[in-house]
Coordinates of C-alpha atoms and ligand atoms in Angstrom, one line a residue:
M285 CA 93.2 134.5 90.8
K286 CA 90.6 132.4 92.2
I287 CA 92.2 129.5 94.1
G288 CA 90.5 126.5 95.2
I289 CA 91.4 124.4 98.1
L290 CA 90.4 120.8 99.1
T291 CA 91.2 118.1 101.5
G292 CA 90.8 114.4 100.4
G293 CA 91.0 110.8 102.3
G294 CA 91.4 110.4 105.9
D295 CA 91.2 113.6 108.3
C296 CA 94.4 114.7 110.2
P297 CA 95.2 117.2 112.6
G298 CA 96.8 120.1 111.0
L299 CA 94.6 120.1 108.0
N300 CA 93.1 123.4 108.9
S301 CA 96.4 125.1 109.4
V302 CA 97.2 124.8 105.9
I303 CA 93.8 125.9 104.8
R304 CA 94.2 129.1 107.1
A305 CA 97.9 129.9 105.5
V306 CA 96.4 129.9 101.9
V307 CA 93.6 131.7 102.5
R308 CA 95.5 134.4 104.8
R309 CA 98.5 134.6 102.1
A310 CA 96.4 134.8 98.9
I311 CA 94.1 137.2 100.4
N312 CA 96.9 139.1 101.3
D313 CA 97.9 139.5 97.7
E314 CA 94.0 140.5 96.7
H315 CA 92.9 136.8 95.5
E316 CA 89.9 135.2 95.9
V317 CA 90.1 131.6 97.8
V318 CA 86.9 129.1 98.0
G319 CA 86.8 125.7 99.5
I320 CA 85.9 122.8 97.9
R321 CA 83.7 120.6 100.2
Y322 CA 84.6 116.9 100.6
G323 CA 87.5 116.3 98.5
W324 CA 87.0 115.2 95.1
K325 CA 83.2 114.8 95.6
G326 CA 83.1 118.6 95.7
I327 CA 84.7 119.1 92.3
L328 CA 82.5 116.6 90.7
E329 CA 79.2 118.0 92.3
K330 CA 80.4 121.7 92.6
L331 CA 80.4 121.8 96.3
L332 CA 81.8 125.2 97.2
M333 CA 82.1 127.2 100.3
P334 CA 83.6 130.8 100.6
L335 CA 86.6 131.3 102.4
D336 CA 87.6 134.6 103.8
L337 CA 89.5 135.8 106.7
R338 CA 86.7 135.3 108.9
S339 CA 86.0 131.9 107.7
V340 CA 89.6 130.7 108.8
S341 CA 89.6 132.8 112.2
G342 CA 90.2 130.4 115.1
I343 CA 90.8 127.1 112.8
L344 CA 94.4 126.9 113.8
P345 CA 93.8 124.7 116.8
K346 CA 91.1 122.8 115.5
G347 CA 91.3 119.1 114.4
G348 CA 89.8 117.5 111.4
T349 CA 88.9 119.7 108.2
I350 CA 86.4 122.6 108.0
L351 CA 86.1 121.6 104.3
G352 CA 85.1 118.0 105.3
T353 CA 86.4 114.8 103.3
S354 CA 85.8 112.0 101.4
R355 CA 87.5 109.0 99.6
T356 CA 85.8 109.7 96.2
N357 CA 88.0 108.7 93.3
P358 CA 86.7 110.6 90.0
Y359 CA 88.7 107.9 88.2
K360 CA 86.2 105.3 89.7
K361 CA 83.3 107.5 88.3
E362 CA 81.6 107.3 84.9
N363 CA 83.0 110.5 82.9
G364 CA 84.5 111.4 86.2
P365 CA 87.8 113.0 85.0
E366 CA 85.8 114.8 82.3
A367 CA 83.5 116.3 84.9
A368 CA 86.2 117.0 87.0
K369 CA 87.7 119.1 84.2
K370 CA 84.7 120.8 83.1
N371 CA 83.8 121.7 86.7
F372 CA 86.7 123.1 87.3
K373 CA 86.3 125.6 84.2
E374 CA 82.8 126.4 85.0
L375 CA 83.8 127.1 88.5
G376 CA 86.3 129.8 87.4
L377 CA 89.1 128.2 89.2
D378 CA 92.7 129.3 88.3
A379 CA 94.4 126.8 90.5
L380 CA 93.6 124.4 93.0
V381 CA 95.4 123.1 96.5
A382 CA 94.8 119.6 96.7
I383 CA 95.7 118.5 100.4
G384 CA 95.8 114.7 100.7
G385 CA 97.9 111.5 100.9
E386 CA 98.9 108.9 98.4
D387 CA 95.1 108.6 97.2
T388 CA 94.0 112.2 96.9
L389 CA 97.4 113.1 95.7
G390 CA 97.3 110.3 93.2
V391 CA 94.3 111.7 91.6
A392 CA 95.8 115.3 91.4
T393 CA 98.8 113.6 89.8
K394 CA 96.2 112.6 87.1
L395 CA 94.5 115.6 86.6
Y396 CA 97.5 117.7 86.3
K397 CA 98.6 115.7 83.4
E398 CA 94.9 116.1 81.9
G399 CA 95.7 120.0 82.1
L400 CA 94.4 121.1 85.2
N401 CA 96.4 123.6 87.4
I402 CA 97.0 121.9 90.6
V403 CA 99.7 122.1 93.4
G404 CA 99.8 119.3 96.3
V405 CA 100.1 119.5 99.9
P406 CA 101.2 116.3 101.7
K407 CA 98.9 115.0 104.7
T408 CA 98.7 111.6 106.6
I409 CA 99.3 110.3 109.8
D410 CA 100.7 107.4 108.7
N411 CA 103.7 109.2 107.2
D412 CA 103.9 107.1 104.5
L413 CA 104.3 109.6 101.7
A414 CA 107.6 109.5 99.6
A415 CA 109.7 112.9 98.8
T416 CA 108.8 114.5 102.1
D417 CA 110.8 113.8 105.4
F418 CA 107.1 114.0 107.4
T419 CA 103.9 114.5 106.8
F420 CA 101.7 116.7 109.3
G421 CA 99.3 115.0 111.6
F422 CA 102.0 112.3 112.3
D423 CA 103.4 114.2 115.2
T424 CA 100.1 114.7 116.6
A425 CA 99.2 110.9 116.2
I426 CA 102.7 109.5 117.6
N427 CA 102.3 111.9 120.8
I428 CA 98.4 110.4 121.4
V429 CA 99.8 106.9 120.9
M430 CA 102.7 107.6 123.1
E431 CA 100.2 108.9 126.1
C432 CA 98.2 106.1 125.7
I433 CA 101.0 103.6 126.1
D434 CA 102.2 105.4 129.4
R435 CA 98.7 104.9 130.5
L436 CA 98.4 101.3 129.7
H437 CA 101.7 100.6 131.6
T438 CA 100.2 101.5 134.8
T439 CA 97.4 99.3 134.4
A440 CA 99.4 96.4 132.9
E441 CA 101.5 96.7 136.1
S442 CA 99.1 96.7 138.2
H443 CA 97.2 93.9 137.1
N444 CA 100.6 91.9 136.0
R445 CA 99.0 91.9 132.0
I446 CA 100.3 92.2 128.7
M447 CA 99.0 94.8 126.9
V448 CA 98.6 94.5 123.1
V449 CA 98.1 98.0 121.5
E450 CA 96.8 98.4 117.8
V451 CA 97.7 101.6 116.1
M452 CA 97.2 102.7 112.7
G453 CA 99.5 102.0 109.9
R454 CA 98.1 100.5 106.5
H455 CA 101.3 100.1 104.8
A456 CA 104.1 101.5 107.1
G457 CA 105.3 100.9 110.8
W458 CA 106.2 104.8 111.3
I459 CA 103.2 105.5 114.1
A460 CA 104.0 101.9 115.5
T461 CA 107.9 102.5 116.0
H462 CA 107.9 106.4 116.6
A463 CA 105.4 106.0 119.4
G464 CA 106.6 102.5 120.5
I465 CA 110.1 104.0 121.4
A466 CA 108.6 107.1 123.0
G467 CA 106.5 104.8 125.0
G468 CA 109.0 102.6 126.0
A469 CA 107.3 99.2 124.3
D470 CA 108.8 95.7 124.9
Y471 CA 107.9 94.7 121.1
I472 CA 106.6 96.4 118.2
L473 CA 105.2 94.8 115.3
I474 CA 105.0 96.5 111.8
P475 CA 103.8 95.8 108.1
E476 CA 107.1 95.8 106.5
I477 CA 108.0 92.7 108.6
P478 CA 105.9 89.2 109.1
I479 CA 105.0 88.5 112.6
D480 CA 107.0 85.7 114.2
Q481 CA 105.0 84.6 117.1
D482 CA 107.2 82.3 118.7
E483 CA 110.0 85.2 118.9
V484 CA 107.3 87.5 120.4
C485 CA 106.2 84.9 122.9
G486 CA 109.7 84.0 123.6
S487 CA 110.8 87.3 124.2
I488 CA 107.8 88.1 126.6
R489 CA 108.6 84.8 128.4
K490 CA 112.6 85.8 128.8
R491 CA 111.3 89.2 130.1
H492 CA 109.0 87.8 132.8
E493 CA 111.8 85.5 133.5
R494 CA 114.2 88.3 134.7
G495 CA 111.4 89.6 136.9
K496 CA 109.2 91.9 134.8
N497 CA 105.3 91.2 135.5
F498 CA 104.1 93.0 132.6
S499 CA 104.6 93.8 128.8
I500 CA 103.4 96.3 126.2
V501 CA 103.1 95.3 122.7
V502 CA 102.3 97.6 120.1
V503 CA 101.4 96.3 116.7
A504 CA 100.5 98.3 113.5
E505 CA 97.2 97.5 112.0
G506 CA 98.5 96.5 108.6
A507 CA 101.2 94.1 110.4
C508 CA 100.7 90.6 109.6
F509 CA 101.7 86.7 110.5
K510 CA 103.8 84.5 108.2
D511 CA 100.6 82.3 107.9
V512 CA 97.6 84.7 107.9
E513 CA 96.5 87.4 105.7
V514 CA 96.1 91.0 106.9
A515 CA 93.4 91.6 109.3
T516 CA 90.3 93.4 108.1
T517 CA 87.0 94.2 109.6
E518 CA 85.3 94.1 106.1
K519 CA 86.1 92.9 102.9
K520 CA 84.5 95.7 100.9
L521 CA 87.0 98.0 99.1
D522 CA 86.9 101.7 99.0
E523 CA 87.0 103.7 96.0
F524 CA 90.9 103.6 95.8
G525 CA 90.9 99.7 96.4
H526 CA 91.5 99.5 100.2
V527 CA 90.0 97.4 102.7
R528 CA 89.3 98.5 106.2
L529 CA 91.9 97.2 108.0
G530 CA 91.5 96.0 111.9
G531 CA 91.6 93.0 114.1
I532 CA 95.3 92.2 114.0
G533 CA 95.7 93.2 118.0
H534 CA 92.7 90.9 118.9
T535 CA 94.7 87.8 117.2
L536 CA 98.0 88.8 118.3
G537 CA 96.6 89.0 121.8
K538 CA 94.8 85.7 121.8
R539 CA 98.1 83.9 120.3
I540 CA 100.0 85.6 122.9
E541 CA 97.8 84.5 125.6
E542 CA 97.7 81.0 124.7
K543 CA 101.5 80.6 124.1
T544 CA 102.6 82.3 127.3
G545 CA 100.0 81.9 129.8
F546 CA 100.2 85.4 130.7
E547 CA 96.9 87.2 130.8
T548 CA 96.7 89.5 127.8
R549 CA 94.4 92.5 127.1
V550 CA 93.9 94.3 123.6
T551 CA 93.4 97.9 122.9
V552 CA 92.5 99.5 119.5
L553 CA 93.2 102.9 119.3
G554 CA 91.4 103.4 116.2
H555 CA 90.3 107.1 115.1
I556 CA 91.3 108.8 118.6
Q557 CA 95.0 108.9 116.8
R558 CA 93.3 111.1 113.9
G559 CA 91.3 113.3 116.3
G560 CA 91.8 116.6 118.2
S561 CA 94.2 119.5 118.2
P562 CA 97.1 119.3 116.4
T563 CA 100.9 119.7 118.2
A564 CA 102.9 122.7 117.5
F565 CA 105.1 120.8 115.4
D566 CA 102.1 119.7 112.9
R567 CA 100.7 123.5 113.2
V568 CA 103.9 124.8 112.0
L569 CA 104.5 122.4 109.3
G570 CA 100.8 122.6 108.0
T571 CA 101.1 126.6 108.0
R572 CA 104.7 126.4 106.1
F573 CA 103.0 123.9 103.4
G574 CA 100.2 126.3 102.8
I575 CA 102.7 129.1 102.5
K576 CA 104.6 127.0 99.9
A577 CA 101.5 125.8 98.3
Y578 CA 100.7 129.7 97.8
E579 CA 104.1 130.4 96.3
L580 CA 103.8 127.4 93.9
I581 CA 100.5 128.8 92.5
K582 CA 102.1 132.6 92.1
E583 CA 104.9 131.3 90.2
G584 CA 103.0 128.9 88.2
K585 CA 104.9 126.1 89.2
F586 CA 101.8 123.4 88.8
G587 CA 102.1 119.5 89.0
R588 CA 104.3 120.1 92.2
M589 CA 103.9 119.2 95.9
A590 CA 105.5 120.9 99.0
S591 CA 107.8 118.7 100.5
L592 CA 109.9 118.9 104.2
K593 CA 113.7 118.2 103.4
G594 CA 115.9 118.6 106.4
N595 CA 114.4 121.8 108.0
Q596 CA 113.7 123.6 104.3
I597 CA 110.7 123.5 102.5
L598 CA 111.0 122.7 98.9
D599 CA 108.9 121.2 96.1
V600 CA 108.9 118.0 94.2
S601 CA 107.0 116.8 91.6
L602 CA 103.6 115.0 92.4
E603 CA 104.4 112.4 89.9
E604 CA 107.6 111.6 92.0
A605 CA 105.9 111.9 95.1
T606 CA 103.1 109.4 94.4
A607 CA 105.1 106.9 92.6
R608 CA 105.9 105.1 95.6
L609 CA 105.1 104.6 99.2
K610 CA 107.7 105.5 102.2
T611 CA 108.1 102.4 104.3
L612 CA 109.6 102.6 107.9
D613 CA 113.3 103.4 108.0
L614 CA 114.4 100.0 109.2
D615 CA 117.7 101.3 110.9
L616 CA 115.0 103.0 113.5
Y617 CA 113.4 99.5 113.7
E618 CA 116.9 98.3 114.8
I619 CA 117.0 101.0 117.7
S620 CA 113.5 99.8 118.7
K621 CA 114.8 96.2 118.9
V622 CA 117.1 97.3 121.5
F623 CA 114.5 97.5 124.1
F624 CA 112.4 94.6 122.9
C625 CA 111.7 92.4 126.1
Ligands
F6P274 O1 94.7 108.2 107.6 C1 95.2 107.1 107.4 C2 94.6 106.1 108.0 O2 94.7 106.1 109.3 C3 95.0 104.5 107.8 O3 96.3 104.0 108.5 C4 93.9 103.5 108.3 O4 94.0 102.4 107.7 C5 93.0 104.5 107.5 O5 93.4 106.0 107.7 C6 91.2 104.3 108.3 O6 90.7 105.5 107.7 P1 89.0 105.2 107.8 O7 88.7 104.6 108.9 O8 88.7 106.7 107.6 O9 88.8 104.7 106.4

């Protein structure tokens, strides 16, 4: 077989672990593997890179993706799906492993229904993909955020300040809540629940009344006030219809300072959360997903996605996996609330 691999959407730590696992396993069985560069763009423009044992050697600890990525959507290009199907054939691909989040796998679902042999692997630091307990990249991201919160604690305490930390999480508060609990945040704000500024400020005031002289507030980029639309840095939409988020931290910080009178500073963590070497958990999960993707191809189980359920790697239909997003488990948020101020 000739197996293609592509990585689409935002990059995340652990992508190279998946690529390495697919290549190692497929080459063991004497199949050929090619990398498709820059996600779906590579299929539309036939941008290939050979993948052999040498090209995947040493990539396990590397962040990002050796294949490059993009947010190209074939369904937003004139004759895009037709070109994808034609090129798939012309490139001689017998199967494709699409590694991505809701957008990339949404395209994979549609192209599979149009007859292409595709299997999916779920990735995103946001952990908001349904049908898998965790996506790889998330564990690395929350560990980075936790360390940043730890560091912000010492400077906040030294200066008697409120620190607002804006983290990623477009639709879901997984990063904010996991990293917030791990870092001992005094308030956590998530996209699933509109921000009630009186409650946030009241809670901070109470904390200061009981003798604390600093507070850490974690806010997900997709969180918004009851009275204001979601904060964006640009109005332009990408090919999947998403605006570029960012800015809620600054709006929130200003409001907290005005309402409480406490000096407030804002840190936007941004792409730091997506960069660098994956944790052991993400390397292992990526490796397990990669092996599963190869097995699905070998068994001819196309239209399926590797998924983590409990401690088992199973497979689910791509359609089911992309039908809805997985928002935060609100029981976990209740636990985080025990520690609010
Ligand atoms: O990887 C998902 C995500 O982290 C979202 O939380 C965020 O809104 C988006 O990526 C930003 O990505 P980029 O700046 O690459 O468009």
